[in-house]
Amino acid sequence: MDVIKLDVSDEFEAMEGALELAGGDASVFKMPHVSSLVVSGNRILSANQTEGIVLEKRSTGSGVDIELTIKKGYKIPDPVHLCFGFLPKEGLQQINVSMVAEEDSSVQLVAHCTFPNSEHVIHKMDASIVVHKNAFLKYDETHFHGEQGGVEVIPKAKVVVMEGGRYFTGLTLISGRVGLLDLDYDVEAGKDSVCELNTKVHGKGTDNIKIRERISLIGENARSVTKSRVAIADNAVAEFTGITEGHAPHAFGHVDCVEVIQGNAVACAIPIVKVDNPLAKVTHEAAIGSVDKKEVETLMARGLEESEAVDIIVKGMLM
Amino acid sequence: MRGVNLEVADSEIHSVIGPNGAGKSTLAYLLMGLEGYEPDEGEIYFNGELITPLSITERAKRGITLGWQEPARFEGLKVRDYLSIGARRANNVSEETLCHALEMVNLSPALYLDREVSEALSGGERKRIELASIITMEPRLAILDEPDSGIDVLSLKEVITMIRHLKKNGSSVLVITHREEIAAASDRASLMCDGVVVRTGDPVEISNFFKNECKPCDMKAYTLKGE
Ligand SMILES: Nc1ncnc2c1ncn2[C@@H]1O[C@H](COP(=O)(O)OP(=O)(O)OP(=O)(O)O)[C@@H](O)[C@H]1O
Ligand SMILES: [Mg+2]
């Protein structure tokens, strides 16, 4: 067990405050049996690693480099908690992550990204993820943004999932303004692997949302689902590109995109399906439109105002 | 729809029967005030108040509600929260109210309260949940469009029990149905054909008339007998 505590208690408390204000639970970062990492700007405020996990971290000029390895055969019982925050109004946070789940290992990661005061903050995340044979890696990231809309979130990930591996990832950005989101994930799925990519984003004001998710099913019997739910209002714009390629026999991929628009918002969905193996199959469904009228009218018939009804429906979709 | 004349009395179960395409659902939508179903002519009164110009919400606040022939699905909305919306109008959002409403439609609260009102439920389950949400609302007038559709035949009795429960709690119920059993359980019935309420009266008589004497959309038969 390796617990680092620097004398950063003020900043740690500020991060805790920001996280809890945003509905997160900061107490996990003090639990010795839970692996965790708290990064504020380019400072590592706390780090804890438990058995089966190797966590290397280095502060850089504008962020941190992280290498996380789940050792062969280890099934990590508690989710690993990560917190990335940036408290000042302006600046750049560059996170470079390399994650490796070794053969037969299993881990679940929960990341909170909090940018409560941002007027002009860029949060870039470059991730390389390898899920080895029969390993399981689940990574869920939730963002808490302020109401200023001054954040640019630019996550890029290159993911390789090997034979029998399972990779599940989710990004939720529904509290506060999005600002700019430019997400680009690229997944290569091997034989018998299962991949699931989930994104939920709620845009308002002049938010600009770009989501590009590509899954290449290169192994026999590889399966994937790409699911995105985007609600945008006001003058926000959103573009979803879901690319699924079936290159191997019995590979199966599905893309499911729902975008709900209100006000002057503009949404666009581009499903790209490429299959070069006759035994592979890729399906997609995309629905863009305003909130379903029957749903709204049903809730109004139970006494809700139209705006309340729309709110509940949008929230449900992003649950 | 033309020349529809229909009255539902206080705490009355009033069924509306008639062939497919007669305009029964359309009548329900008009009464609820759905968009695209504004009458060109005529007025709708509720409790002596003219409600034709009122929105769906305003009508619901006066106690009118609608159960659809095909209920909507709500991704991510829990049964608990869906039922609470109706219960809030009745100022009665308690765990007990929600459970009771589910029991009325024969769904176990333990199994259903935390499920989503989405594709994950079967059509029949969604239909039952919609009926439960109407129960929690304690409406003054519940308009039920084929409450039995999608519900297995064995459960027809439950639907009737639920309608009677609404009546007992002071609701009037306008129930659109193709089931004789439901018509027979009502206080009065109206027959609709081709957009017209042909006649209103004793439910058994109206059912029999519809079955035996009404030819498919043969309005002449009605005119002869009705006059
Ligand atoms: N939105 C609409 N626009 C135009 N015509 C419609 C619309 N909805 C229904 N209709 C037509 O109005 C008529 C009445 O339809 P309605 O759904 O009210 O019938 P119904 O009596 O409820 O039939 P069923 O027993 O099959 O439910 C039908 O001929 C139908 O095709
Ligand atoms: Mg109908």
XYZ file of C-alpha atoms and ligand atoms in Angstrom:
578
model
C 0.000 0.000 0.000
C 1.363 3.359 -0.959
C -0.321 6.506 0.265
C 1.010 9.857 -0.795
C -0.164 12.942 1.009
C 1.402 16.232 0.093
C 0.737 19.346 2.067
C -2.005 20.513 -0.174
C -4.824 20.346 2.328
C -6.319 23.699 1.321
C -6.469 22.777 -2.325
C -7.700 19.300 -1.479
C -10.497 20.796 0.539
C -11.353 23.155 -2.302
C -11.510 20.179 -4.686
C -13.608 18.222 -2.219
C -15.923 21.196 -1.969
C -16.206 21.500 -5.743
C -16.875 17.797 -6.075
C -19.495 17.703 -3.371
C -21.176 20.831 -4.666
C -21.503 18.973 -7.934
C -23.093 16.002 -6.226
C -19.986 13.806 -5.999
C -18.803 11.984 -2.900
C -15.305 12.993 -1.784
C -15.086 10.570 1.126
C -13.882 7.748 -1.156
C -10.572 9.531 -1.592
C -9.787 8.917 2.052
C -10.634 5.235 2.101
C -7.522 3.060 2.337
C -9.136 0.086 0.574
C -10.094 2.175 -2.460
C -7.538 3.058 -5.111
C -7.798 6.707 -5.998
C -6.125 9.719 -7.486
C -6.966 13.394 -7.111
C -5.460 15.858 -9.533
C -5.984 19.593 -9.451
C -4.504 21.392 -12.429
C -1.083 19.770 -12.667
C -0.840 18.894 -8.973
C -1.363 15.459 -7.570
C -3.228 16.096 -4.351
C -3.615 12.528 -3.226
C -3.000 9.060 -4.529
C -3.712 5.638 -3.159
C -3.061 2.261 -4.684
C -4.281 -1.076 -3.493
C -3.153 -4.607 -4.204
C -3.140 -5.581 -7.853
C -2.855 -2.009 -9.083
C 0.262 -0.152 -10.138
C -0.261 3.570 -10.374
C 2.549 5.758 -11.724
C 1.915 9.470 -11.819
C 4.010 12.453 -12.737
C 3.206 16.094 -12.673
C 4.061 17.891 -15.905
C 4.063 21.580 -16.796
C 0.397 21.663 -17.672
C -1.058 18.513 -16.237
C -0.175 14.964 -15.269
C 0.980 11.747 -16.873
C -0.637 8.652 -15.453
C 0.142 5.019 -15.984
C -2.273 2.605 -14.451
C -1.805 -1.137 -14.640
C -4.122 -3.794 -13.315
C -1.941 -6.824 -12.749
C -2.648 -10.158 -14.322
C -5.505 -12.063 -12.730
C -6.447 -9.371 -10.208
C -10.129 -8.610 -9.826
C -10.232 -5.255 -8.085
C -13.194 -5.351 -5.712
C -13.850 -1.624 -5.247
C -14.091 0.863 -8.094
C -10.991 2.979 -8.596
C -11.843 6.648 -8.116
C -10.210 9.383 -10.123
C -10.846 13.076 -9.795
C -9.568 15.668 -12.220
C -10.293 19.251 -11.457
C -9.326 22.673 -12.473
C -10.378 25.401 -10.108
C -8.972 28.630 -11.625
C -10.908 30.519 -14.267
C -8.336 30.046 -17.008
C -5.705 27.582 -18.087
C -4.852 24.262 -19.661
C -4.969 20.836 -18.105
C -3.378 18.122 -20.171
C -3.872 14.601 -18.866
C -1.996 11.760 -20.531
C -3.243 8.384 -19.448
C -2.058 4.938 -20.219
C -4.229 2.176 -18.834
C -3.508 -1.498 -19.083
C -5.753 -4.251 -17.814
C -3.582 -7.360 -17.919
C -4.854 -10.805 -18.759
C -7.836 -11.989 -16.686
C -7.921 -8.840 -14.606
C -11.023 -6.862 -13.839
C -11.447 -3.243 -12.828
C -14.017 -0.530 -12.733
C -12.948 3.111 -12.809
C -15.064 6.074 -11.862
C -13.767 9.467 -12.905
C -15.099 12.848 -11.881
C -14.032 15.899 -13.788
C -14.944 19.180 -12.182
C -14.478 22.646 -13.641
C -16.728 24.840 -11.536
C -15.303 28.293 -12.272
C -14.071 27.992 -15.832
C -14.168 30.989 -18.082
C -11.508 29.693 -20.395
C -10.218 26.293 -19.445
C -8.998 23.573 -21.761
C -9.086 20.026 -20.428
C -7.365 17.623 -22.771
C -7.176 13.942 -22.125
C -5.126 11.658 -24.300
C -5.683 8.080 -23.335
C -4.248 4.821 -24.483
C -6.093 1.819 -23.155
C -5.282 -1.834 -23.592
C -7.631 -4.513 -22.358
C -5.806 -7.802 -22.513
C -7.136 -11.289 -23.035
C -10.282 -11.969 -20.965
C -9.835 -8.791 -18.961
C -12.643 -6.438 -18.020
C -12.317 -2.674 -17.875
C -15.139 -0.270 -17.224
C -14.470 3.447 -17.239
C -17.187 5.947 -16.405
C -16.508 9.639 -16.509
C -18.886 12.277 -15.191
C -18.337 15.972 -15.710
C -19.414 18.875 -13.560
C -19.108 22.179 -15.313
C -19.977 25.648 -14.172
C -22.654 27.743 -15.803
C -20.225 29.990 -17.699
C -19.717 27.643 -20.625
C -16.005 28.357 -20.625
C -14.640 24.823 -20.760
C -13.206 22.970 -23.700
C -13.151 19.257 -23.095
C -11.093 17.340 -25.614
C -10.876 13.635 -24.798
C -9.121 11.333 -27.243
C -8.751 7.636 -26.665
C -7.115 4.801 -28.537
C -8.375 1.528 -27.218
C -7.339 -2.020 -28.006
C -9.485 -4.828 -26.685
C -7.945 -8.245 -27.070
C -9.491 -11.678 -27.290
C -12.359 -12.146 -24.864
C -11.815 -8.721 -23.355
C -14.656 -6.492 -22.285
C -14.499 -2.725 -22.422
C -17.330 -0.495 -21.259
C -17.036 3.235 -21.211
C -19.393 6.086 -20.482
C -19.170 9.838 -20.533
C -21.850 11.928 -18.869
C -21.868 15.681 -19.243
C -25.241 16.914 -18.135
C -24.616 19.326 -15.278
C -23.695 22.881 -16.061
C -22.817 24.136 -19.494
C -20.865 21.899 -21.851
C -18.824 24.635 -23.498
C -17.002 22.729 -26.184
C -16.820 18.962 -26.247
C -14.682 17.356 -28.878
C -14.600 13.656 -28.183
C -12.761 11.184 -30.338
C -12.595 7.510 -29.399
C -11.102 4.806 -31.511
C -11.598 1.203 -30.493
C -10.180 -1.954 -32.000
C -12.120 -4.990 -30.881
C -10.569 -8.439 -31.029
C -11.991 -11.944 -31.154
C -14.944 -12.577 -28.816
C -14.579 -9.147 -27.242
C -17.462 -6.945 -26.118
C -17.359 -3.149 -26.245
C -19.899 -0.612 -25.172
C -19.548 3.136 -25.631
C -22.062 5.427 -23.977
C -22.302 9.186 -24.128
C -24.879 11.459 -22.543
C -24.625 15.156 -23.098
C -26.924 18.071 -22.381
C -26.055 21.244 -24.280
C -27.420 24.744 -23.810
C -26.567 28.311 -24.767
C -23.893 28.242 -27.451
C -22.469 24.847 -26.486
C -20.720 22.958 -29.231
C -20.714 19.177 -29.066
C -18.737 16.892 -31.304
C -18.688 13.195 -30.694
C -16.804 10.794 -32.897
C -16.714 7.166 -31.917
C -15.176 4.538 -34.104
C -15.213 0.846 -33.401
C -13.408 -1.553 -35.626
C -14.528 -5.122 -35.097
C -11.456 -6.986 -36.279
C -11.869 -10.239 -34.386
C -14.302 -13.022 -35.020
C -17.469 -12.699 -32.944
C -16.520 -9.255 -31.629
C -19.566 -7.307 -30.493
C -20.151 -3.627 -29.868
C -22.823 -1.099 -29.006
C -22.363 2.631 -29.404
C -25.111 4.514 -27.671
C -25.386 8.254 -27.534
C -28.045 10.490 -26.039
C -27.770 14.188 -26.698
C -30.237 16.888 -25.707
C -29.570 20.402 -26.906
C -31.433 23.661 -26.463
C -31.019 27.364 -27.252
C -28.309 27.830 -29.902
C -26.303 24.724 -29.119
C -25.039 22.489 -31.889
C -24.211 18.798 -31.804
C -22.678 16.417 -34.264
C -22.444 12.720 -33.624
C -20.405 10.455 -35.842
C -20.665 6.774 -35.078
C -18.429 4.584 -37.162
C -18.644 0.840 -36.867
C -16.672 -1.484 -39.065
C -17.278 -5.199 -39.292
C -14.172 -6.946 -40.557
C -14.542 -10.460 -39.168
C -17.034 -13.310 -39.307
C -19.926 -13.000 -36.848
C -18.784 -9.603 -35.709
C -21.846 -7.604 -34.685
C -22.060 -3.894 -34.058
C -24.941 -1.584 -33.312
C -25.097 2.210 -33.231
C -27.969 3.867 -31.411
C -28.165 7.636 -31.422
C -30.969 9.833 -30.121
C -30.683 13.589 -30.251
C -33.425 15.829 -28.947
C -33.472 19.453 -29.977
C -35.255 22.473 -28.543
C -35.156 26.154 -29.434
C -32.723 26.963 -32.240
C -30.441 24.039 -31.543
C -29.083 22.090 -34.492
C -28.218 18.412 -34.340
C -26.668 16.125 -36.841
C -25.991 12.403 -36.711
C -23.677 10.638 -39.099
C -23.706 6.890 -38.797
C -21.013 5.246 -40.875
C -21.216 1.532 -41.295
C -18.555 -0.396 -43.103
C -18.653 -4.151 -43.484
C -16.191 -6.122 -45.584
C -16.864 -9.551 -44.225
C -20.075 -11.160 -45.479
C -20.662 -12.809 -42.119
C -20.373 -9.588 -40.146
C -23.344 -7.391 -39.385
C -23.655 -3.780 -38.315
C -26.926 -1.991 -37.645
C -27.679 1.571 -36.723
C -30.576 3.701 -35.672
C -30.558 7.446 -35.316
C -33.436 9.635 -34.288
C -33.251 13.401 -34.211
C -36.180 15.583 -33.409
C -38.044 17.435 -30.778
C -39.323 15.712 -27.697
C -41.967 13.088 -28.452
C -45.383 14.763 -28.487
C -47.253 11.852 -26.993
C -44.875 11.698 -24.036
C -45.302 15.431 -23.411
C -49.085 15.276 -23.722
C -49.286 12.290 -21.380
C -47.444 14.155 -18.656
C -49.495 17.294 -19.276
C -52.630 15.176 -18.874
C -51.298 14.346 -15.393
C -51.119 18.041 -14.556
C -47.619 19.140 -15.587
C -46.929 22.314 -17.539
C -45.490 21.683 -20.979
C -42.021 22.912 -19.975
C -41.976 20.678 -16.894
C -43.001 17.716 -19.024
C -40.219 18.368 -21.555
C -37.733 18.699 -18.705
C -38.655 15.346 -17.216
C -38.478 13.612 -20.588
C -35.067 15.073 -21.410
C -33.721 14.213 -17.955
C -35.008 10.664 -18.309
C -33.298 10.261 -21.641
C -30.017 11.386 -20.098
C -30.361 9.225 -16.983
C -66.560 14.235 -36.185
C -69.848 16.025 -36.268
C -72.855 16.611 -34.085
C -71.429 14.833 -31.089
C -73.597 15.295 -28.071
C -72.474 13.499 -24.981
C -72.837 14.041 -21.271
C -71.072 12.220 -18.503
C -72.673 12.535 -15.087
C -70.976 12.808 -11.707
C -69.441 9.493 -10.602
C -70.814 7.802 -13.658
C -69.158 5.058 -15.636
C -70.037 5.877 -19.194
C -68.835 3.629 -21.955
C -68.428 4.526 -25.589
C -68.664 1.700 -28.069
C -68.639 1.548 -31.831
C -66.772 0.167 -34.822
C -63.111 0.781 -35.660
C -62.628 4.223 -37.066
C -65.883 5.567 -35.592
C -64.048 8.461 -33.958
C -63.929 7.192 -30.363
C -60.259 7.988 -29.805
C -60.723 11.289 -31.587
C -63.475 12.143 -29.111
C -61.132 11.315 -26.227
C -58.418 13.581 -27.662
C -60.905 16.428 -28.156
C -62.008 16.179 -24.544
C -58.407 16.176 -23.309
C -57.542 19.087 -25.617
C -54.643 17.483 -27.471
C -52.842 19.498 -30.098
C -54.398 19.019 -33.524
C -57.751 18.066 -32.044
C -59.374 21.458 -31.594
C -63.082 21.402 -32.492
C -64.140 23.560 -35.449
C -67.513 24.022 -33.843
C -69.231 23.305 -30.578
C -68.236 23.610 -26.953
C -66.997 21.356 -24.184
C -68.176 22.030 -20.653
C -66.799 20.528 -17.479
C -68.591 21.101 -14.199
C -70.453 23.961 -15.812
C -67.224 25.612 -16.962
C -66.456 26.145 -20.635
C -63.158 24.351 -21.184
C -62.879 24.398 -24.973
C -60.142 27.075 -24.911
C -58.157 25.440 -22.085
C -54.817 23.679 -22.528
C -54.210 20.045 -21.617
C -52.514 21.116 -18.386
C -55.379 23.409 -17.417
C -57.847 20.616 -18.036
C -55.714 18.181 -16.057
C -55.578 20.643 -13.171
C -59.371 20.552 -13.128
C -59.181 16.788 -12.827
C -59.522 15.559 -16.394
C -57.058 12.946 -17.541
C -56.553 10.528 -20.386
C -55.313 6.965 -20.645
C -54.166 6.234 -24.183
C -55.079 3.265 -26.280
C -51.304 2.860 -26.821
C -49.461 4.403 -23.879
C -46.249 6.370 -24.413
C -42.901 5.013 -23.268
C -40.513 7.061 -21.206
C -36.827 6.217 -21.385
C -35.148 6.686 -18.028
C -38.320 7.551 -16.108
C -38.925 5.294 -13.131
C -42.400 3.938 -12.456
C -42.149 5.564 -9.019
C -41.550 9.012 -10.518
C -44.168 8.568 -13.206
C -46.819 7.666 -10.640
C -45.752 10.540 -8.401
C -46.548 13.047 -11.137
C -50.231 12.152 -11.006
C -50.189 11.798 -7.234
C -48.851 15.330 -6.905
C -52.039 16.719 -8.418
C -53.977 14.849 -5.791
C -51.541 16.112 -3.103
C -50.989 12.554 -2.113
C -47.470 11.441 -2.951
C -46.749 8.754 -0.427
C -45.127 5.380 -0.887
C -48.439 3.912 0.205
C -50.423 5.670 -2.544
C -48.008 4.509 -5.224
C -47.986 0.925 -3.968
C -51.744 0.855 -3.701
C -52.129 2.088 -7.282
C -49.802 -0.652 -8.546
C -51.663 -3.269 -6.561
C -54.910 -2.065 -8.130
C -53.524 -3.021 -11.541
C -52.012 -6.231 -10.195
C -48.358 -5.290 -10.393
C -46.098 -5.960 -7.453
C -44.692 -2.653 -6.122
C -41.483 -4.385 -5.063
C -40.862 -5.520 -8.631
C -42.023 -2.465 -10.523
C -41.509 0.783 -8.581
C -37.897 1.150 -9.649
C -38.225 -0.037 -13.211
C -38.273 2.264 -16.199
C -41.452 3.041 -18.136
C -39.582 2.190 -21.338
C -39.222 -0.610 -23.892
C -37.980 -2.698 -20.997
C -41.633 -3.163 -20.047
C -44.077 -5.107 -22.156
C -46.996 -3.286 -23.784
C -49.406 -4.775 -21.253
C -47.223 -3.774 -18.310
C -46.989 -0.224 -19.642
C -50.746 -0.148 -20.047
C -51.204 -1.230 -16.429
C -48.741 1.397 -15.245
C -50.591 4.058 -17.164
C -53.806 2.997 -15.456
C -52.019 3.109 -12.104
C -50.867 6.656 -12.822
C -54.473 7.616 -13.442
C -55.483 6.089 -10.113
C -52.870 8.121 -8.229
C -54.211 11.267 -9.853
C -57.665 10.817 -8.277
C -59.237 12.411 -11.345
C -62.674 13.985 -11.559
C -63.013 12.577 -15.066
C -60.891 9.726 -16.336
C -61.059 9.168 -20.070
C -59.856 5.648 -20.718
C -59.265 4.639 -24.315
C -59.582 0.866 -24.470
C -58.102 0.157 -21.027
C -58.395 -3.560 -21.744
C -56.353 -3.531 -24.948
C -53.028 -5.259 -24.536
C -54.157 -6.708 -21.232
C -54.753 -10.440 -21.202
C -58.332 -11.674 -21.273
C -58.055 -13.149 -17.806
C -57.412 -9.698 -16.427
C -60.524 -8.136 -17.829
C -62.037 -8.433 -14.371
C -59.191 -6.390 -12.920
C -59.826 -3.619 -15.397
C -63.470 -3.580 -14.371
C -62.490 -3.564 -10.692
C -60.160 -0.676 -11.331
C -62.858 1.317 -13.133
C -65.244 0.689 -10.254
C -62.558 1.755 -7.822
C -62.227 5.060 -9.656
C -65.985 5.558 -9.468
C -66.064 4.687 -5.790
C -63.424 7.335 -5.159
C -65.589 9.962 -6.824
C -64.314 9.896 -10.410
C -66.482 9.898 -13.472
C -65.136 7.486 -16.060
C -65.576 7.731 -19.788
C -64.403 4.394 -21.055
C -63.943 3.553 -24.703
C -64.139 -0.156 -25.235
C -64.784 -3.046 -27.585
C -65.508 -5.389 -24.668
C -69.101 -6.117 -23.846
C -68.140 -6.998 -20.271
C -66.809 -3.492 -19.683
C -69.826 -1.890 -21.347
C -72.091 -4.032 -19.184
C -70.309 -2.807 -16.062
C -71.056 0.819 -16.860
C -73.979 2.961 -15.809
C -74.697 4.168 -19.323
C -73.305 3.646 -22.782
C -73.115 5.628 -25.992
C -72.748 4.202 -29.446
C -70.546 6.061 -31.886
C -70.576 5.505 -35.590
C -68.900 7.517 -38.320
C -68.122 10.472 -36.093
C -71.578 10.701 -34.559
C -72.950 9.655 -31.196
C -75.805 7.553 -32.452
C -77.553 6.905 -29.195
C -77.053 6.835 -25.453
C -78.757 4.673 -22.907
C -78.694 1.468 -20.927
C -75.391 -0.271 -21.671
C -76.831 -3.698 -22.341
C -79.440 -2.298 -24.692
C -76.857 -0.200 -26.523
C -74.506 -3.173 -26.850
C -77.272 -5.340 -28.208
C -78.359 -2.673 -30.625
C -74.796 -2.337 -31.893
C -74.376 -6.097 -32.231
C -77.699 -6.982 -33.779
C -79.136 -4.023 -35.569
C -76.299 -1.780 -36.607
C -74.878 -2.736 -39.992
C -71.324 -1.589 -40.645
C -71.583 2.175 -40.855
C -75.195 1.960 -41.910
C -76.370 5.317 -40.675
C -79.763 4.810 -42.279
C -80.552 1.959 -39.917
C -79.989 4.317 -37.061
C -82.090 7.119 -38.527
C -85.004 4.776 -39.054
C -84.867 3.311 -35.569
C -83.847 6.440 -33.776
C -86.610 8.652 -35.045
N -54.678 12.646 -36.929
C -55.614 12.277 -37.803
N -55.756 12.908 -38.982
C -56.687 12.547 -39.869
N -57.539 11.537 -39.670
C -57.446 10.868 -38.518
C -56.480 11.188 -37.529
N -56.634 10.340 -36.510
C -57.633 9.540 -36.835
N -58.146 9.838 -38.042
C -59.279 9.194 -38.721
O -60.425 9.508 -37.976
C -61.270 8.393 -37.896
C -61.570 8.066 -36.469
O -60.402 7.535 -35.852
P -60.358 7.117 -34.332
O -58.977 6.743 -34.019
O -60.984 8.167 -33.512
O -61.293 5.814 -34.352
P -61.682 4.834 -33.181
O -63.168 4.865 -33.098
O -60.938 5.153 -31.958
O -61.234 3.437 -33.775
P -60.591 2.131 -33.064
O -61.737 1.356 -32.531
O -59.944 1.422 -34.184
O -59.646 2.591 -32.027
C -60.586 7.275 -38.659
O -61.155 7.199 -39.942
C -59.157 7.701 -38.724
O -58.557 7.214 -39.886
Mg -59.391 4.203 -30.905
